[in-house]
PDB file of C-alpha atoms and ligand atoms in Angstrom:
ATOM      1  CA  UNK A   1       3.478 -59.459  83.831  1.00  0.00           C
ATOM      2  CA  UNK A   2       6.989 -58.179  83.197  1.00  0.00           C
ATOM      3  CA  UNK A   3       7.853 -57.039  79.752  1.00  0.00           C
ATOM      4  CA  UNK A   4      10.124 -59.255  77.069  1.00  0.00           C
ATOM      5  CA  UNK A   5      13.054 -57.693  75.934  1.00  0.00           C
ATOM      6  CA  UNK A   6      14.957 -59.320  72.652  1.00  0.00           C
ATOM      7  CA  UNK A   7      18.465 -57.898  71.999  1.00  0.00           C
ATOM      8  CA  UNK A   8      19.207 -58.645  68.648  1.00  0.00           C
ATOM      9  CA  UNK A   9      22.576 -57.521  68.061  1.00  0.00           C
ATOM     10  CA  UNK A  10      22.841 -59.045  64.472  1.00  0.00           C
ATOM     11  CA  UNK A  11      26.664 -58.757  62.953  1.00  0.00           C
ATOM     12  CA  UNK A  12      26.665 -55.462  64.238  1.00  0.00           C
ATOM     13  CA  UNK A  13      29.240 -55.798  67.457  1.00  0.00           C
ATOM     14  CA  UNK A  14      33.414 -57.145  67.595  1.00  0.00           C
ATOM     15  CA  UNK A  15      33.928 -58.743  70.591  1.00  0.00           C
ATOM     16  CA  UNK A  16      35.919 -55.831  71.843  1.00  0.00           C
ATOM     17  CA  UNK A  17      32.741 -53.464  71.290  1.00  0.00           C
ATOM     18  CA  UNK A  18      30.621 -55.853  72.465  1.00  0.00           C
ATOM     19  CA  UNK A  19      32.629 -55.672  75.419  1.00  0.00           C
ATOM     20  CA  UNK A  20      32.509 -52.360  75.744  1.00  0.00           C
ATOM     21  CA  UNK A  21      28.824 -52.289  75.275  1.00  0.00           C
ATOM     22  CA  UNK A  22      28.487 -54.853  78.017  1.00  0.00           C
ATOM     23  CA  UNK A  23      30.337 -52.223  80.786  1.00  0.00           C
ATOM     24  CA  UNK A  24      27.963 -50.098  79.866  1.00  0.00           C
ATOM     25  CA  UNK A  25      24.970 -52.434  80.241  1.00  0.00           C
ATOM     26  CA  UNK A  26      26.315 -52.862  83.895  1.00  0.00           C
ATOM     27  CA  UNK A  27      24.888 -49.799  84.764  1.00  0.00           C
ATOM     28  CA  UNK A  28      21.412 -50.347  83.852  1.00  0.00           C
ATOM     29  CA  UNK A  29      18.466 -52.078  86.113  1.00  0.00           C
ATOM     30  CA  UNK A  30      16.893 -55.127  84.073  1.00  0.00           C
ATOM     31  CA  UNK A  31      14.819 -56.523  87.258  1.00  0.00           C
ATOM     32  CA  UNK A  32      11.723 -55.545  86.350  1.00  0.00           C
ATOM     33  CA  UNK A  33      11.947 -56.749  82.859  1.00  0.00           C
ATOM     34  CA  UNK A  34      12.539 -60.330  81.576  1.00  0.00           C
ATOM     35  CA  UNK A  35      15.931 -59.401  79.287  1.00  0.00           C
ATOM     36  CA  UNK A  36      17.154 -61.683  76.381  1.00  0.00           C
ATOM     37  CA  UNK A  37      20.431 -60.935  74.629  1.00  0.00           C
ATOM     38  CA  UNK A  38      21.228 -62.773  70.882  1.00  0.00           C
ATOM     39  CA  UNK A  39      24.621 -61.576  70.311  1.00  0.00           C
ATOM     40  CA  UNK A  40      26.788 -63.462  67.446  1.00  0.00           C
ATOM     41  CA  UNK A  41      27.801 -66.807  68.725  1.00  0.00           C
ATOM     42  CA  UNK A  42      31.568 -65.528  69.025  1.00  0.00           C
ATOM     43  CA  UNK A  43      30.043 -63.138  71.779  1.00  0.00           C
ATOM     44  CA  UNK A  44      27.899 -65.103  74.060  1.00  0.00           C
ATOM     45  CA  UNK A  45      30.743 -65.524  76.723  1.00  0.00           C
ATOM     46  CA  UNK A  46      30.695 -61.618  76.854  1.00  0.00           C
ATOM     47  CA  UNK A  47      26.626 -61.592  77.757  1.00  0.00           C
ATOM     48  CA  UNK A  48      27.137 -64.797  80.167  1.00  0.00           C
ATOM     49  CA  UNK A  49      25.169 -62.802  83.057  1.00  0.00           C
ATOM     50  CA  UNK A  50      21.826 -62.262  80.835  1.00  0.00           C
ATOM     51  CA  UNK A  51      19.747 -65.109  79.488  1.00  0.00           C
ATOM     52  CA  UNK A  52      20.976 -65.783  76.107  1.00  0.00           C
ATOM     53  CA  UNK A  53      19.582 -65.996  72.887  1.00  0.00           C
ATOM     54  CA  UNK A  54      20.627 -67.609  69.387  1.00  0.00           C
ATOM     55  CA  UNK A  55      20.100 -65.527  66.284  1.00  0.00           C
ATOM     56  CA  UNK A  56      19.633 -68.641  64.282  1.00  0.00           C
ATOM     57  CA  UNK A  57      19.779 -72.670  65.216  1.00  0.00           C
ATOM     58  CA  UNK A  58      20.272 -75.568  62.760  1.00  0.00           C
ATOM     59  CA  UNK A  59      17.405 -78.388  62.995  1.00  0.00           C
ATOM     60  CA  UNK A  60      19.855 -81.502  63.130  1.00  0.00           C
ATOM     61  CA  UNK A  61      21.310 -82.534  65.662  1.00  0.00           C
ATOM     62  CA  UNK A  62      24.582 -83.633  64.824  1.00  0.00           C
ATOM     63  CA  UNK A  63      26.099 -84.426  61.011  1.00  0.00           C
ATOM     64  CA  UNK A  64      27.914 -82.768  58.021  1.00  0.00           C
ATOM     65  CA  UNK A  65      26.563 -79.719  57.795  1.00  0.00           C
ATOM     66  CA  UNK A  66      29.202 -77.091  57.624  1.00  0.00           C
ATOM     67  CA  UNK A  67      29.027 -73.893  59.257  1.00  0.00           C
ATOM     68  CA  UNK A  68      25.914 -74.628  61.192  1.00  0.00           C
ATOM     69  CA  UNK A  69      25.064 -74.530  64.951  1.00  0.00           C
ATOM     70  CA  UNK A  70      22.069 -77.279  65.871  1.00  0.00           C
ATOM     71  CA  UNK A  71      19.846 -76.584  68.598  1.00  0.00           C
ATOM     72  CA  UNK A  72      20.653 -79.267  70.479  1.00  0.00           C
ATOM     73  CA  UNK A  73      24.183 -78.233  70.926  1.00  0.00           C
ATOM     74  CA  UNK A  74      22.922 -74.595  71.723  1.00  0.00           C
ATOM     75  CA  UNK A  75      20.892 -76.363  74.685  1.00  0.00           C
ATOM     76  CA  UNK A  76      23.790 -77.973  76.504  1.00  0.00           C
ATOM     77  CA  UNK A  77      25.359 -74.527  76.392  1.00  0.00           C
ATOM     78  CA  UNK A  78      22.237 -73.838  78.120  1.00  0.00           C
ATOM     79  CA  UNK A  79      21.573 -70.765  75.779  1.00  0.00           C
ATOM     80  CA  UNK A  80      17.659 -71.106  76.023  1.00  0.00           C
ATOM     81  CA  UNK A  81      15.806 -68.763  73.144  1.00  0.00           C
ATOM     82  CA  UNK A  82      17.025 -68.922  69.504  1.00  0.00           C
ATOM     83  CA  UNK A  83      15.740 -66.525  66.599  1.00  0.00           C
ATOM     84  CA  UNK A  84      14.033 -67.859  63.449  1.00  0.00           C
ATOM     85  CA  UNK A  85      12.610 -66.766  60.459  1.00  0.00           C
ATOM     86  CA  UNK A  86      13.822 -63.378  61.043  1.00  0.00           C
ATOM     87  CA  UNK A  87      13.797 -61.190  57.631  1.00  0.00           C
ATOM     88  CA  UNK A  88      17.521 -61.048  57.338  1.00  0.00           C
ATOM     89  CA  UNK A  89      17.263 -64.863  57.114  1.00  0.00           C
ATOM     90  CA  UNK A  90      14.377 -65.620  55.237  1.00  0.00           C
ATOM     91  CA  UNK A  91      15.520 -65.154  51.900  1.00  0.00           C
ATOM     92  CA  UNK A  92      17.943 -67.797  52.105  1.00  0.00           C
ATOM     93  CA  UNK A  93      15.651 -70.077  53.800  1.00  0.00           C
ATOM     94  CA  UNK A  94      12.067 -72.195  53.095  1.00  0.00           C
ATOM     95  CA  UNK A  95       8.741 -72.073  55.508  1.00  0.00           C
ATOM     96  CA  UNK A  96      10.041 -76.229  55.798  1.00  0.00           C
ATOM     97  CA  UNK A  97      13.005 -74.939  57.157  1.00  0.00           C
ATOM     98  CA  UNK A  98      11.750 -72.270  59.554  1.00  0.00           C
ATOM     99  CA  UNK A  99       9.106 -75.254  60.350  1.00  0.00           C
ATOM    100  CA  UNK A 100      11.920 -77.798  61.337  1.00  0.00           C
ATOM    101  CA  UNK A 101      14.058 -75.620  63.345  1.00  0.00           C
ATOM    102  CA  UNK A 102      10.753 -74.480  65.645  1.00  0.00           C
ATOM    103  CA  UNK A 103       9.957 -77.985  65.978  1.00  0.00           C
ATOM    104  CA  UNK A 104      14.157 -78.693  66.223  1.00  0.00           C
ATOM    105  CA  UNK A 105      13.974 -75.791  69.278  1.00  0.00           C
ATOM    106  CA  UNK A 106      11.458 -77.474  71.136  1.00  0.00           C
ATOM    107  CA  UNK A 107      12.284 -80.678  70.945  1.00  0.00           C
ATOM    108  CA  UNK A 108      15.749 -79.141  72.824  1.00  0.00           C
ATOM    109  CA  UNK A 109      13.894 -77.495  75.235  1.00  0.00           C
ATOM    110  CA  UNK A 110      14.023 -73.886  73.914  1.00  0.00           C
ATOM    111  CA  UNK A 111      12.061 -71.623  72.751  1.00  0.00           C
ATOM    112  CA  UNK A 112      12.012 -70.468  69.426  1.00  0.00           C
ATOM    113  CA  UNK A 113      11.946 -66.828  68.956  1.00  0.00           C
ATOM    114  CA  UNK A 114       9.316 -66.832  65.830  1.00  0.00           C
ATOM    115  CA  UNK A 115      10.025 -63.796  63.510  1.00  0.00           C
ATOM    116  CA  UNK A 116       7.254 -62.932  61.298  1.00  0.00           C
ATOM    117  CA  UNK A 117       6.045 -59.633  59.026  1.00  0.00           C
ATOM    118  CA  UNK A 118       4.982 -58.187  55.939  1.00  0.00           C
ATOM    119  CA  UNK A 119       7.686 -56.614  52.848  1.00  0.00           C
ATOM    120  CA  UNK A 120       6.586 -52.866  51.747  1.00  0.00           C
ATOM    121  CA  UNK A 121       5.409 -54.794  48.695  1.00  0.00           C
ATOM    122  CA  UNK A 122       2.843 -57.001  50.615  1.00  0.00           C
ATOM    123  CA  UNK A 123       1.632 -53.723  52.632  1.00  0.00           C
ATOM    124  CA  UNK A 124       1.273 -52.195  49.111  1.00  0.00           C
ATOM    125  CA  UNK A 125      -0.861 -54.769  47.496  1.00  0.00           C
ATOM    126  CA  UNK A 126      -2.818 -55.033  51.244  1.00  0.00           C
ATOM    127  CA  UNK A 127      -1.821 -58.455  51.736  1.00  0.00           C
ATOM    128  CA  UNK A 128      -0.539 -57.906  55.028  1.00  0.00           C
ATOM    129  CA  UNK A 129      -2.642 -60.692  56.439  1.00  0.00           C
ATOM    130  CA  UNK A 130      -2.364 -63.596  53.989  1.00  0.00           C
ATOM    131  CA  UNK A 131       1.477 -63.282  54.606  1.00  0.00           C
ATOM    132  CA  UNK A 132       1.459 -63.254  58.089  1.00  0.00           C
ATOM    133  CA  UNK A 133      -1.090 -66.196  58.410  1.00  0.00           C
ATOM    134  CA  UNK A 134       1.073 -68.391  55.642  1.00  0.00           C
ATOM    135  CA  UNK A 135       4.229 -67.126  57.581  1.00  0.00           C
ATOM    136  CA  UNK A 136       2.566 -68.663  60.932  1.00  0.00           C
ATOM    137  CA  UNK A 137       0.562 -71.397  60.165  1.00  0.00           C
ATOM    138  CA  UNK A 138       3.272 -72.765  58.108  1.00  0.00           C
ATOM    139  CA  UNK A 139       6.396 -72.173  61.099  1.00  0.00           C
ATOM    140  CA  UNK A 140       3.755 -73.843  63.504  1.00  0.00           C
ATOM    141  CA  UNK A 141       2.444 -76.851  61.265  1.00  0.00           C
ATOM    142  CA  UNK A 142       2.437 -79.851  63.192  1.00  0.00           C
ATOM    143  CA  UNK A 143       3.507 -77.781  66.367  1.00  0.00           C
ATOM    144  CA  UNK A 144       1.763 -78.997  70.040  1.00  0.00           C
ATOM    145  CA  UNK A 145       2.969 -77.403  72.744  1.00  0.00           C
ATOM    146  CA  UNK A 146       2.868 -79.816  76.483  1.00  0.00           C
ATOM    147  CA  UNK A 147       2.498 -77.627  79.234  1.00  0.00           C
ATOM    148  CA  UNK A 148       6.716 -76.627  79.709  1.00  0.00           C
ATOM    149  CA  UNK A 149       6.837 -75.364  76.354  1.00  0.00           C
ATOM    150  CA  UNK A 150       6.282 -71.359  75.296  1.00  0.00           C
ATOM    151  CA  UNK A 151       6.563 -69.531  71.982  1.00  0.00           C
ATOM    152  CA  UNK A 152       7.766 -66.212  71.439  1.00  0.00           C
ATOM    153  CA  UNK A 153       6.122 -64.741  68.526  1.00  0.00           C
ATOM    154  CA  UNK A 154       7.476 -60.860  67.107  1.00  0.00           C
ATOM    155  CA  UNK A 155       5.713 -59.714  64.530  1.00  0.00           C
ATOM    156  CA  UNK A 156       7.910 -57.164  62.752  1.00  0.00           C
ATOM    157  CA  UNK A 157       6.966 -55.770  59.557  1.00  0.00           C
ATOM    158  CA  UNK A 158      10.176 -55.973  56.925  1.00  0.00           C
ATOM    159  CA  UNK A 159       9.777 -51.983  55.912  1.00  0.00           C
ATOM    160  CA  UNK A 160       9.962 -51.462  59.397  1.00  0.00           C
ATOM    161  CA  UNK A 161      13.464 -53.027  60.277  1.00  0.00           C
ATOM    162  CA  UNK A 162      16.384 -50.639  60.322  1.00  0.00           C
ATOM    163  CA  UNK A 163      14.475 -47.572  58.958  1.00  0.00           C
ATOM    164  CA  UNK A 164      13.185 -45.405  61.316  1.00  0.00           C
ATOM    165  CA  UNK A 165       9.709 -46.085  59.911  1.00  0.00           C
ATOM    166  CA  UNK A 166       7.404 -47.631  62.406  1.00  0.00           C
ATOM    167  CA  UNK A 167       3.841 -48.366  62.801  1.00  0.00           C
ATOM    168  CA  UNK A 168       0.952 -46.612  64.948  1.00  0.00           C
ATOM    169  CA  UNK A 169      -0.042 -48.258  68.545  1.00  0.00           C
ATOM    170  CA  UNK A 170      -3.417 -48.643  67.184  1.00  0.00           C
ATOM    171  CA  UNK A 171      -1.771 -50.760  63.505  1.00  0.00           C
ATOM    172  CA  UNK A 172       0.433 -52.966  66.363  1.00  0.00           C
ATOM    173  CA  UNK A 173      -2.545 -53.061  68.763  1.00  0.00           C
ATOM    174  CA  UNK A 174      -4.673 -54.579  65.558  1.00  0.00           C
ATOM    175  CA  UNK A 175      -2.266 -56.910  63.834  1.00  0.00           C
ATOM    176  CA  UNK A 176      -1.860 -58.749  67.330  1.00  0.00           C
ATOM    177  CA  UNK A 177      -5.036 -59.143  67.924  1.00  0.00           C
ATOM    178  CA  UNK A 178      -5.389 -60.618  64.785  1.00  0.00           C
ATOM    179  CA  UNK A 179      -2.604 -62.914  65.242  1.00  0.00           C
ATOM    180  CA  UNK A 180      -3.866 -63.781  68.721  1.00  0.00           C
ATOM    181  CA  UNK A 181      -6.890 -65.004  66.922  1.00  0.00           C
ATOM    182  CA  UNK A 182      -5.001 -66.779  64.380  1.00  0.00           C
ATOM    183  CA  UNK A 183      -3.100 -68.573  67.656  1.00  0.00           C
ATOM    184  CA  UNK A 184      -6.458 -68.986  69.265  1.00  0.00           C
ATOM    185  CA  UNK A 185      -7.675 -71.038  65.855  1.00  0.00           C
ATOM    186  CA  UNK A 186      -4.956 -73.552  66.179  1.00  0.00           C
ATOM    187  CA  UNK A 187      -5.381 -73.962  69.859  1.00  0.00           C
ATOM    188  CA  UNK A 188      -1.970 -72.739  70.586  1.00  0.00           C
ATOM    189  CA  UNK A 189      -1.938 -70.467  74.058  1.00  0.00           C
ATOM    190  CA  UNK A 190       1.326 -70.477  75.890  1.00  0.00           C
ATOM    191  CA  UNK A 191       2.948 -67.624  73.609  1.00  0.00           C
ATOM    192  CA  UNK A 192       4.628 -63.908  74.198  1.00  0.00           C
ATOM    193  CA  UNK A 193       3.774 -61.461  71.383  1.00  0.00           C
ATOM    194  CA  UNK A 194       6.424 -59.195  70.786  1.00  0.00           C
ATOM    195  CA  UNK A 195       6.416 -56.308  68.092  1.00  0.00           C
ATOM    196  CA  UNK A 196       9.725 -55.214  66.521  1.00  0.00           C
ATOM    197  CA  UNK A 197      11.135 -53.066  63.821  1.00  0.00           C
ATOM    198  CA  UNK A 198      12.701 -49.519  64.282  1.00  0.00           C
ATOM    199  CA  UNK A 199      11.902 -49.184  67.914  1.00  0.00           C
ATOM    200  CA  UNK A 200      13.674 -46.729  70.018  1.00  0.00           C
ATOM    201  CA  UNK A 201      13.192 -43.713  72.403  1.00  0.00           C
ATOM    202  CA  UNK A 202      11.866 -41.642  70.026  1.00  0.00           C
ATOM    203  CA  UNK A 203       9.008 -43.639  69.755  1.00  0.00           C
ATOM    204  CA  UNK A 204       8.779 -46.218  72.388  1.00  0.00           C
ATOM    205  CA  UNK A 205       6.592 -44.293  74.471  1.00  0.00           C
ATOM    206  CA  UNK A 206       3.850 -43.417  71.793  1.00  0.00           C
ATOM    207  CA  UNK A 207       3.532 -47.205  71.114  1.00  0.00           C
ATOM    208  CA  UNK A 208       3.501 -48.867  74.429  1.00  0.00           C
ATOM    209  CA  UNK A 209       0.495 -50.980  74.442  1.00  0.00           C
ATOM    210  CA  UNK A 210      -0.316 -53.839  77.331  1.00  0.00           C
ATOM    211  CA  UNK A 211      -1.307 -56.027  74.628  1.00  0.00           C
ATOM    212  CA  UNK A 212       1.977 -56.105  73.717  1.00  0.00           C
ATOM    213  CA  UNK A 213       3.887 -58.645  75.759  1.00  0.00           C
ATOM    214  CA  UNK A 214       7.250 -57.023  74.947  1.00  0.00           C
ATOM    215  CA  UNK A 215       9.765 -55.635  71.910  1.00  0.00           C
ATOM    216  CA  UNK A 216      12.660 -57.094  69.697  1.00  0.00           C
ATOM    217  CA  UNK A 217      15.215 -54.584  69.006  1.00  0.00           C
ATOM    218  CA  UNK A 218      18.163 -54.594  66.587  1.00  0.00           C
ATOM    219  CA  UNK A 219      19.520 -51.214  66.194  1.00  0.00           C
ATOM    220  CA  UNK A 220      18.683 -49.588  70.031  1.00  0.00           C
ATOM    221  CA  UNK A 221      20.043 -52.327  71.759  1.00  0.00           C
ATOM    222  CA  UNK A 222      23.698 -51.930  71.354  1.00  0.00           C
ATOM    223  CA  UNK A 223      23.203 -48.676  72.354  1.00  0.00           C
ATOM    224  CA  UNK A 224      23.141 -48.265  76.350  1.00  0.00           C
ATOM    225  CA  UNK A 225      21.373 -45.159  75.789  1.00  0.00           C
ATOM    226  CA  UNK A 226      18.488 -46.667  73.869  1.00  0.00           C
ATOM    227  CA  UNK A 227      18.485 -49.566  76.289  1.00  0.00           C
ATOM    228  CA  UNK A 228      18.436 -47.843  79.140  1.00  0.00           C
ATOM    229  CA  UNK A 229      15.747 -45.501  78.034  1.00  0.00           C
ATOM    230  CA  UNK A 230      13.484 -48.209  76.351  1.00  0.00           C
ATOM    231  CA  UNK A 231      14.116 -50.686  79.519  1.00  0.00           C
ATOM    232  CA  UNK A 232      12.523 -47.817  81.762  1.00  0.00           C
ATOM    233  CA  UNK A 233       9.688 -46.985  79.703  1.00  0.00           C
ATOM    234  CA  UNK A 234       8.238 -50.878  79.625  1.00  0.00           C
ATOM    235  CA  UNK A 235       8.866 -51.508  83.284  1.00  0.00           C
TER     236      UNK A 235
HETATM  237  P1  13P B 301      15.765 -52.457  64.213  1.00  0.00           P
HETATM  238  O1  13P B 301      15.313 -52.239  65.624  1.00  0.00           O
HETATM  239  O2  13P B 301      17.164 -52.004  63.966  1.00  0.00           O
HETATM  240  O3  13P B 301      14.793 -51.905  63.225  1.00  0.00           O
HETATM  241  O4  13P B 301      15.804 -54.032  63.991  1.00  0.00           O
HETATM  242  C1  13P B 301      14.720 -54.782  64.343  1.00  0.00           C
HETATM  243  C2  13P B 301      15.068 -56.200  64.192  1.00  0.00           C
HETATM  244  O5  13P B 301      15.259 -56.678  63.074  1.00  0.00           O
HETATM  245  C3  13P B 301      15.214 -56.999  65.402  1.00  0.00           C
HETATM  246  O6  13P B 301      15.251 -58.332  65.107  1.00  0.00           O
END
């Protein structure tokens, strides 16, 4: 099965360098890999050729709620994946909240791009697994999937993101097997298990696993070096 990619490109790109970056992505081959761009929402016109991703949704549909983006508008602009729960968010948001916008994504035919992982702290006081089970039960309470519907789940540990630190093939190979279990217990199986956090291509090769169904970066992918490196390693 062909690897996910996730392009998170965070607040990280103007439009004029995501432009730029975009030239450059020209030149790289994405058949044999099922490619997913989030840029900001002021840059989706520039990634128009790729399949398109939100970095966050709004679980309303329509109303007075200032500065949001609802998921239902972000389907009849056809963008099809949004982000949530991602550790740059989560501190300004509840598990209800991350629980309503899954459920908000679905309901507009998306599908929800379900960040979850463990702070340094939690890895300290080896409660890794509690955290991760609250973070996903809770996200997916009251979630049935019919037969259309997919999730994308990326498990990427907080101390992880943006650091350079990353884990072993054999730590990623065991937390998804645990959270495959964990899936298994609440009957869910139409899901993509992605890992994320400090990947790149230093590393990408020593933690290429086929249990992993693909990779959400932030940093490497506005980087058409990274990209292109990363995109031929997981082909
Ligand atoms: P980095 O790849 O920069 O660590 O970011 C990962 C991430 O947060 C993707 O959502």
């Amino acid at each position: 099965m062909k690897k996910l990619l996730i392009c998170n490109h965070k607040m990280f790109l103007t439009y004029d360098e995501a432009i730029i970056l975009k030239n450059k992505m020209n030149d790289i081959n994405f058949d044999d890999i099922n490619l997913v761009v989030c840029p900001s929402y002021l840059n989706f016109d520039v990634f128009k050729d790729y399949t398109l991703g939100a970095q966050n949704c709004f679980y309303e549909d329509k109303g007075a709620y200032t500065g949001e983006i609802s998921c239902y508008d972000l389907n009849l602009r056809k963008i099809k994946y949004s982000i949530v729960g991602h550790s740059d968010r989560r501190k300004y948001e509840t598990n209800e909240e991350i629980n309503l916008k899954v459920k908000s994504l679905l309901k507009n035919s998306m599908t929800p791009i379900l960040c979850i992982g463990e702070t340094k702290m939690d890895k300290e006081l080896r409660r890794t697994s509690e955290v991760l089970k609250k973070q996903l039960y809770s996200a997916l309470d009251g979630v049935v999937l019919d037969k259309s519907q997919e999730l994308v789940i990326a498990y990427e540990p907080v101390w992880a993101i943006g650091t350079g630190n990353n884990l072993s093939k054999e730590q990623i190979e065991d937390t998804l097997m645990y959270l495959r279990k964990l899936l298994d217990l609440k009957e869910i199986h139409n899901y993509k298990l992605l890992y994320g956090g400090s990947v790149n291509k230093s590393n990408i090769n020593f933690i290429l696993n086929d249990i992993v169904d693909g990779y959400l970066l932030g940093n490497a992918s506005i980087n058409d070096d990274e990209l292109k490196y990363i995109t031929k390693c997981i082909k």
